mmCIF file of C-alpha atoms in Angstrom:
data_model
loop_
_atom_site.group_PDB
_atom_site.id
_atom_site.type_symbol
_atom_site.label_atom_id
_atom_site.label_comp_id
_atom_site.label_asym_id
_atom_site.label_seq_id
_atom_site.Cartn_x
_atom_site.Cartn_y
_atom_site.Cartn_z
ATOM 1 C CA UNK A 23 22.454 -14.972 -63.538
ATOM 2 C CA UNK A 24 20.940 -18.464 -63.737
ATOM 3 C CA UNK A 25 17.199 -18.877 -64.105
ATOM 4 C CA UNK A 26 14.671 -21.708 -64.072
ATOM 5 C CA UNK A 27 11.353 -21.660 -65.924
ATOM 6 C CA UNK A 28 8.466 -24.112 -65.620
ATOM 7 C CA UNK A 29 5.771 -24.836 -68.219
ATOM 8 C CA UNK A 30 2.864 -27.273 -68.163
ATOM 9 C CA UNK A 31 1.674 -28.534 -71.554
ATOM 10 C CA UNK A 32 -1.532 -30.542 -71.897
ATOM 11 C CA UNK A 33 -1.543 -32.076 -75.371
ATOM 12 C CA UNK A 34 -5.327 -32.295 -75.456
ATOM 13 C CA UNK A 35 -5.562 -28.502 -75.134
ATOM 14 C CA UNK A 36 -3.901 -28.323 -78.551
ATOM 15 C CA UNK A 37 -6.090 -30.967 -80.181
ATOM 16 C CA UNK A 38 -3.360 -33.606 -79.965
ATOM 17 C CA UNK A 39 -3.565 -37.291 -79.103
ATOM 18 C CA UNK A 40 -1.601 -38.624 -76.146
ATOM 19 C CA UNK A 41 1.034 -40.216 -78.401
ATOM 20 C CA UNK A 42 1.725 -36.982 -80.321
ATOM 21 C CA UNK A 43 5.166 -35.376 -80.380
ATOM 22 C CA UNK A 44 6.051 -31.878 -79.211
ATOM 23 C CA UNK A 45 8.720 -29.872 -81.072
ATOM 24 C CA UNK A 46 11.047 -27.243 -79.622
ATOM 25 C CA UNK A 47 12.892 -24.996 -82.096
ATOM 26 C CA UNK A 48 15.105 -22.352 -80.420
ATOM 27 C CA UNK A 49 16.073 -19.129 -82.192
ATOM 28 C CA UNK A 50 19.683 -18.059 -81.675
ATOM 29 C CA UNK A 51 22.171 -15.492 -83.002
ATOM 30 C CA UNK A 52 19.790 -13.505 -85.199
ATOM 31 C CA UNK A 53 21.825 -10.257 -85.309
ATOM 32 C CA UNK A 54 19.237 -7.722 -86.411
ATOM 33 C CA UNK A 55 21.143 -4.604 -87.461
ATOM 34 C CA UNK A 56 23.850 -6.299 -89.516
ATOM 35 C CA UNK A 57 23.663 -6.332 -93.299
ATOM 36 C CA UNK A 58 24.403 -10.057 -93.287
ATOM 37 C CA UNK A 59 21.330 -10.874 -91.178
ATOM 38 C CA UNK A 60 19.123 -13.230 -93.177
ATOM 39 C CA UNK A 61 15.783 -11.677 -92.288
ATOM 40 C CA UNK A 62 13.855 -13.816 -94.763
ATOM 41 C CA UNK A 63 15.144 -17.064 -93.242
ATOM 42 C CA UNK A 64 14.317 -15.761 -89.779
ATOM 43 C CA UNK A 65 10.762 -14.857 -90.760
ATOM 44 C CA UNK A 66 10.238 -18.315 -92.257
ATOM 45 C CA UNK A 67 11.315 -19.884 -88.961
ATOM 46 C CA UNK A 68 9.061 -17.547 -86.980
ATOM 47 C CA UNK A 69 6.013 -18.394 -89.088
ATOM 48 C CA UNK A 70 6.732 -22.121 -88.888
ATOM 49 C CA UNK A 71 6.906 -21.940 -85.097
ATOM 50 C CA UNK A 72 3.858 -19.700 -84.761
ATOM 51 C CA UNK A 73 1.632 -21.700 -87.094
ATOM 52 C CA UNK A 74 2.287 -25.196 -85.731
ATOM 53 C CA UNK A 75 0.404 -25.715 -82.464
ATOM 54 C CA UNK A 76 2.816 -28.338 -81.109
ATOM 55 C CA UNK A 77 5.967 -26.267 -81.641
ATOM 56 C CA UNK A 78 7.603 -23.925 -79.115
ATOM 57 C CA UNK A 79 10.740 -21.797 -78.981
ATOM 58 C CA UNK A 80 12.933 -19.521 -76.924
ATOM 59 C CA UNK A 81 15.414 -16.783 -77.880
ATOM 60 C CA UNK A 82 18.981 -17.843 -77.105
ATOM 61 C CA UNK A 83 20.783 -14.500 -77.281
ATOM 62 C CA UNK A 84 22.295 -12.115 -79.853
ATOM 63 C CA UNK A 85 18.897 -11.087 -81.144
ATOM 64 C CA UNK A 86 20.427 -7.746 -82.165
ATOM 65 C CA UNK A 87 23.905 -6.874 -83.437
ATOM 66 C CA UNK A 88 24.331 -3.808 -81.204
ATOM 67 C CA UNK A 89 27.687 -2.717 -82.649
ATOM 68 C CA UNK A 90 27.594 1.004 -83.499
ATOM 69 C CA UNK A 91 28.835 2.342 -86.833
ATOM 70 C CA UNK A 92 31.716 4.135 -85.119
ATOM 71 C CA UNK A 93 33.118 1.042 -83.414
ATOM 72 C CA UNK A 94 36.843 1.284 -84.199
ATOM 73 C CA UNK A 95 37.490 -2.428 -83.525
ATOM 74 C CA UNK A 96 35.727 -3.732 -86.599
ATOM 75 C CA UNK A 97 35.347 -0.798 -89.015
ATOM 76 C CA UNK A 98 31.698 -1.679 -88.776
ATOM 77 C CA UNK A 99 30.094 1.266 -90.547
ATOM 78 C CA UNK A 100 29.859 -0.425 -93.962
ATOM 79 C CA UNK A 101 28.151 -3.529 -92.542
ATOM 80 C CA UNK A 102 25.405 -1.865 -90.502
ATOM 81 C CA UNK A 103 21.925 -2.334 -91.932
ATOM 82 C CA UNK A 104 20.937 1.225 -92.996
ATOM 83 C CA UNK A 105 17.331 0.514 -92.007
ATOM 84 C CA UNK A 106 18.311 -0.135 -88.378
ATOM 85 C CA UNK A 107 21.594 1.612 -87.487
ATOM 86 C CA UNK A 108 20.879 2.049 -83.757
ATOM 87 C CA UNK A 109 20.033 -0.417 -81.011
ATOM 88 C CA UNK A 110 16.496 0.949 -80.689
ATOM 89 C CA UNK A 111 15.905 0.328 -84.406
ATOM 90 C CA UNK A 112 17.180 -3.226 -83.993
ATOM 91 C CA UNK A 113 14.906 -3.774 -80.984
ATOM 92 C CA UNK A 114 11.946 -2.623 -83.107
ATOM 93 C CA UNK A 115 12.906 -5.004 -85.924
ATOM 94 C CA UNK A 116 13.140 -7.907 -83.472
ATOM 95 C CA UNK A 117 9.688 -7.042 -82.154
ATOM 96 C CA UNK A 118 8.146 -6.707 -85.618
ATOM 97 C CA UNK A 119 9.598 -9.880 -87.137
ATOM 98 C CA UNK A 120 8.884 -11.935 -83.993
ATOM 99 C CA UNK A 121 5.309 -10.685 -83.529
ATOM 100 C CA UNK A 122 3.589 -13.909 -84.761
ATOM 101 C CA UNK A 123 5.307 -15.818 -81.956
ATOM 102 C CA UNK A 124 4.412 -13.226 -79.331
ATOM 103 C CA UNK A 125 0.778 -13.180 -80.475
ATOM 104 C CA UNK A 126 0.514 -16.972 -80.157
ATOM 105 C CA UNK A 127 2.257 -16.936 -76.796
ATOM 106 C CA UNK A 128 -0.289 -14.465 -75.471
ATOM 107 C CA UNK A 129 -2.995 -17.039 -76.243
ATOM 108 C CA UNK A 130 -1.269 -20.268 -75.169
ATOM 109 C CA UNK A 131 1.395 -19.313 -72.625
ATOM 110 C CA UNK A 132 3.745 -22.008 -73.961
ATOM 111 C CA UNK A 133 4.722 -20.789 -77.436
ATOM 112 C CA UNK A 134 7.848 -18.999 -76.176
ATOM 113 C CA UNK A 135 9.760 -20.089 -73.078
ATOM 114 C CA UNK A 136 11.669 -16.803 -72.785
ATOM 115 C CA UNK A 137 14.842 -14.990 -73.817
ATOM 116 C CA UNK A 138 18.527 -15.129 -72.802
ATOM 117 C CA UNK A 139 21.140 -12.426 -73.083
ATOM 118 C CA UNK A 140 23.901 -12.945 -75.619
ATOM 119 C CA UNK A 141 27.241 -11.179 -75.712
ATOM 120 C CA UNK A 142 25.859 -8.692 -78.250
ATOM 121 C CA UNK A 143 23.107 -7.677 -75.850
ATOM 122 C CA UNK A 144 25.551 -6.833 -73.078
ATOM 123 C CA UNK A 145 28.196 -5.482 -75.484
ATOM 124 C CA UNK A 146 29.472 -2.087 -74.369
ATOM 125 C CA UNK A 147 27.719 -2.696 -71.035
ATOM 126 C CA UNK A 148 24.563 -1.387 -72.675
ATOM 127 C CA UNK A 149 22.008 -3.959 -71.507
ATOM 128 C CA UNK A 150 21.940 -4.704 -67.825
ATOM 129 C CA UNK A 151 19.831 -7.679 -66.765
ATOM 130 C CA UNK A 152 17.143 -5.234 -65.704
ATOM 131 C CA UNK A 153 17.155 -3.326 -68.988
ATOM 132 C CA UNK A 154 17.214 -6.509 -71.055
ATOM 133 C CA UNK A 155 14.126 -7.747 -69.220
ATOM 134 C CA UNK A 156 12.396 -4.408 -69.798
ATOM 135 C CA UNK A 157 13.258 -4.242 -73.505
ATOM 136 C CA UNK A 158 13.088 -7.872 -74.675
ATOM 137 C CA UNK A 159 10.797 -9.733 -72.276
ATOM 138 C CA UNK A 160 8.179 -7.701 -70.417
ATOM 139 C CA UNK A 161 6.532 -6.135 -73.512
ATOM 140 C CA UNK A 162 5.840 -9.611 -74.908
ATOM 141 C CA UNK A 163 4.919 -11.459 -71.724
ATOM 142 C CA UNK A 164 7.872 -13.867 -71.912
ATOM 143 C CA UNK A 165 10.316 -15.027 -69.250
ATOM 144 C CA UNK A 166 13.711 -13.449 -68.685
ATOM 145 C CA UNK A 167 16.111 -16.426 -68.783
ATOM 146 C CA UNK A 168 19.284 -14.574 -67.795
ATOM 147 C CA UNK A 169 22.634 -15.910 -68.978
ATOM 148 C CA UNK A 170 21.999 -19.587 -68.188
ATOM 149 C CA UNK A 171 18.684 -21.337 -67.729
ATOM 150 C CA UNK A 172 16.894 -24.578 -67.064
ATOM 151 C CA UNK A 173 13.553 -25.012 -68.815
ATOM 152 C CA UNK A 174 11.322 -27.657 -67.186
ATOM 153 C CA UNK A 175 8.422 -28.983 -69.274
ATOM 154 C CA UNK A 176 5.741 -31.238 -67.777
ATOM 155 C CA UNK A 177 3.527 -32.944 -70.352
ATOM 156 C CA UNK A 178 -0.041 -34.095 -69.745
ATOM 157 C CA UNK A 179 -2.936 -35.433 -71.759
ATOM 158 C CA UNK A 180 -6.430 -34.663 -70.510
ATOM 159 C CA UNK A 181 -4.873 -33.695 -67.149
ATOM 160 C CA UNK A 182 -3.055 -37.048 -66.823
ATOM 161 C CA UNK A 183 0.690 -36.711 -66.376
ATOM 162 C CA UNK A 184 2.824 -38.238 -69.147
ATOM 163 C CA UNK A 185 6.452 -37.170 -68.758
ATOM 164 C CA UNK A 186 8.994 -34.440 -68.079
ATOM 165 C CA UNK A 187 11.572 -32.830 -70.401
ATOM 166 C CA UNK A 188 14.430 -30.792 -68.917
ATOM 167 C CA UNK A 189 16.433 -28.350 -71.045
ATOM 168 C CA UNK A 190 19.676 -26.589 -70.080
ATOM 169 C CA UNK A 191 20.739 -23.625 -72.201
ATOM 170 C CA UNK A 192 23.189 -20.734 -72.358
ATOM 171 C CA UNK A 193 24.237 -18.394 -75.125
ATOM 172 C CA UNK A 194 27.724 -19.875 -74.909
ATOM 173 C CA UNK A 195 31.293 -18.704 -75.169
ATOM 174 C CA UNK A 196 33.129 -21.315 -77.247
ATOM 175 C CA UNK A 197 35.726 -19.535 -79.369
ATOM 176 C CA UNK A 198 37.650 -22.378 -80.979
ATOM 177 C CA UNK A 199 37.861 -22.862 -84.724
ATOM 178 C CA UNK A 200 37.029 -26.567 -84.967
ATOM 179 C CA UNK A 201 33.601 -28.147 -84.641
ATOM 180 C CA UNK A 202 35.112 -31.128 -82.841
ATOM 181 C CA UNK A 203 36.232 -28.937 -79.957
ATOM 182 C CA UNK A 204 32.751 -27.511 -79.695
ATOM 183 C CA UNK A 205 31.187 -30.966 -79.582
ATOM 184 C CA UNK A 206 33.671 -31.984 -76.878
ATOM 185 C CA UNK A 207 32.735 -28.927 -74.828
ATOM 186 C CA UNK A 208 29.039 -29.752 -75.159
ATOM 187 C CA UNK A 209 29.563 -33.355 -74.134
ATOM 188 C CA UNK A 210 31.294 -32.245 -70.936
ATOM 189 C CA UNK A 211 28.200 -30.364 -69.752
ATOM 190 C CA UNK A 212 26.376 -33.447 -68.342
ATOM 191 C CA UNK A 213 29.260 -33.821 -65.883
ATOM 192 C CA UNK A 214 28.170 -30.515 -64.318
ATOM 193 C CA UNK A 215 24.448 -30.194 -65.015
ATOM 194 C CA UNK A 216 21.393 -32.449 -65.140
ATOM 195 C CA UNK A 217 19.148 -32.173 -68.192
ATOM 196 C CA UNK A 218 17.860 -34.079 -71.207
ATOM 197 C CA UNK A 219 18.875 -31.388 -73.711
ATOM 198 C CA UNK A 220 21.960 -29.137 -73.574
ATOM 199 C CA UNK A 221 22.121 -26.056 -75.815
ATOM 200 C CA UNK A 222 24.624 -23.344 -76.727
ATOM 201 C CA UNK A 223 24.825 -20.669 -79.388
ATOM 202 C CA UNK A 224 27.438 -17.971 -80.062
ATOM 203 C CA UNK A 225 29.747 -19.753 -82.528
ATOM 204 C CA UNK A 226 27.198 -19.606 -85.388
ATOM 205 C CA UNK A 227 27.570 -23.320 -85.905
ATOM 206 C CA UNK A 228 24.733 -25.843 -86.069
ATOM 207 C CA UNK A 229 25.052 -29.458 -84.983
ATOM 208 C CA UNK A 230 23.348 -32.124 -82.887
ATOM 209 C CA UNK A 231 24.897 -34.992 -80.949
ATOM 210 C CA UNK A 232 22.614 -37.702 -79.572
ATOM 211 C CA UNK A 233 23.948 -39.895 -76.801
ATOM 212 C CA UNK A 234 22.582 -41.954 -73.915
ATOM 213 C CA UNK A 235 23.269 -42.809 -70.310
ATOM 214 C CA UNK A 236 22.351 -46.031 -68.530
ATOM 215 C CA UNK A 237 20.944 -46.376 -65.029
ATOM 216 C CA UNK A 238 19.132 -48.961 -62.967
ATOM 217 C CA UNK A 239 15.745 -49.041 -61.298
ATOM 218 C CA UNK A 240 14.712 -51.420 -58.549
ATOM 219 C CA UNK A 241 11.180 -52.749 -58.249
ATOM 220 C CA UNK A 242 9.995 -55.697 -56.148
ATOM 221 C CA UNK A 243 13.571 -56.689 -55.279
ATOM 222 C CA UNK A 244 14.544 -56.861 -58.956
ATOM 223 C CA UNK A 245 16.854 -54.570 -60.919
ATOM 224 C CA UNK A 246 15.981 -53.224 -64.350
ATOM 225 C CA UNK A 247 18.545 -51.635 -66.678
ATOM 226 C CA UNK A 248 17.229 -48.397 -68.192
ATOM 227 C CA UNK A 249 18.499 -45.989 -70.828
ATOM 228 C CA UNK A 250 18.006 -42.233 -71.061
ATOM 229 C CA UNK A 251 18.639 -40.193 -74.205
ATOM 230 C CA UNK A 252 20.578 -36.961 -74.000
ATOM 231 C CA UNK A 253 20.930 -34.398 -76.777
ATOM 232 C CA UNK A 254 23.637 -31.739 -77.072
ATOM 233 C CA UNK A 255 23.197 -29.041 -79.693
ATOM 234 C CA UNK A 256 24.625 -25.863 -81.110
ATOM 235 C CA UNK A 257 21.660 -23.841 -82.249
ATOM 236 C CA UNK A 258 22.701 -22.170 -85.524
ATOM 237 C CA UNK A 259 22.436 -18.542 -86.610
ATOM 238 C CA UNK A 260 20.774 -16.129 -89.023
ATOM 239 C CA UNK A 261 23.969 -14.138 -89.715
ATOM 240 C CA UNK A 262 25.555 -15.058 -93.038
ATOM 241 C CA UNK A 263 29.310 -15.543 -93.025
ATOM 242 C CA UNK A 264 30.142 -13.196 -95.894
ATOM 243 C CA UNK A 265 28.389 -10.998 -98.443
ATOM 244 C CA UNK A 266 30.363 -9.372 -101.232
ATOM 245 C CA UNK A 267 30.877 -5.708 -100.522
ATOM 246 C CA UNK A 268 30.102 -5.871 -96.789
ATOM 247 C CA UNK A 269 32.475 -6.460 -93.913
ATOM 248 C CA UNK A 270 31.582 -8.851 -91.153
ATOM 249 C CA UNK A 271 33.160 -8.764 -87.704
ATOM 250 C CA UNK A 272 34.013 -12.522 -87.809
ATOM 251 C CA UNK A 273 36.138 -11.711 -90.855
ATOM 252 C CA UNK A 274 37.987 -9.009 -88.925
ATOM 253 C CA UNK A 275 38.581 -11.465 -86.078
ATOM 254 C CA UNK A 276 39.953 -14.142 -88.421
ATOM 255 C CA UNK A 277 37.088 -16.589 -87.973
ATOM 256 C CA UNK A 278 37.515 -18.261 -91.352
ATOM 257 C CA UNK A 279 37.592 -21.884 -90.281
ATOM 258 C CA UNK A 280 33.972 -22.649 -91.142
ATOM 259 C CA UNK A 281 30.915 -21.141 -92.792
ATOM 260 C CA UNK A 282 28.029 -20.233 -90.522
ATOM 261 C CA UNK A 283 25.075 -22.594 -90.736
ATOM 262 C CA UNK A 284 21.937 -20.553 -91.307
ATOM 263 C CA UNK A 285 18.787 -21.745 -89.581
ATOM 264 C CA UNK A 286 17.765 -23.703 -86.529
ATOM 265 C CA UNK A 287 17.783 -27.122 -84.923
ATOM 266 C CA UNK A 288 14.629 -28.814 -83.639
ATOM 267 C CA UNK A 289 14.108 -31.170 -80.729
ATOM 268 C CA UNK A 290 11.293 -33.711 -80.943
ATOM 269 C CA UNK A 291 9.907 -35.253 -77.762
ATOM 270 C CA UNK A 292 7.179 -37.878 -77.521
ATOM 271 C CA UNK A 293 6.189 -37.777 -73.847
ATOM 272 C CA UNK A 294 3.923 -40.825 -74.012
ATOM 273 C CA UNK A 295 6.663 -43.024 -75.505
ATOM 274 C CA UNK A 296 9.450 -41.148 -73.692
ATOM 275 C CA UNK A 297 11.369 -40.737 -76.976
ATOM 276 C CA UNK A 298 13.682 -37.791 -77.611
ATOM 277 C CA UNK A 299 15.599 -36.911 -80.763
ATOM 278 C CA UNK A 300 16.931 -33.909 -82.669
ATOM 279 C CA UNK A 301 16.768 -32.629 -86.237
ATOM 280 C CA UNK A 302 18.919 -30.133 -88.179
#
């Protein structure tokens, strides 16, 4: 299911000048319920997003691990967090740790753009789209973004339009071992979709590629060559690759080619100057 979400952001409402930047820091592949989940790193990211007025987020899937202790595929019992062995416990942990973001969103309406399903949400066929919306979105007043979404942001200052930022995102399904293949897959997306920012998760990697496209505009019978920045990004994770004494399902699947990059990426957009960049 593809979704589209629209948000209007007036910089003056947040005490910002018209030439201020807005930051977007998505949260992906958290995996509450696994012993390797770095809950401290996640909480630090949540507080950073909640406390900075010009910083927004969305949840890009795999918020919970949702693999039961008896799952014969991975021998998962020894790696389940004993404090949250069941999906309902993991849902509660997600709600508790993410509460600062939800509280700010209730006041501003633009702190969180919504939540996507990841493969761990629909693992075992447990979360239908309807149930995911009921469990992860409606209680917190955020948008259900399905499996693929466009996020359209219109920026204003004192009710005067400045610029638009378009984001395309999915949880992702890249399963290759090499980062180069992942970057190649990301760079093919603009051939199919129109956006300024393209995002995927799933592989627990974190990287940003900044590129540009050229186009022309015509005004008063004259042509002007223009350039538009595009950013492709893999959004990182909060699931550590290995911890001594605990199994991890990537280990069982032979995913040894790289170490997961803990944390997030951040997109910075200056709507007045029409400047876009990304930060790891």
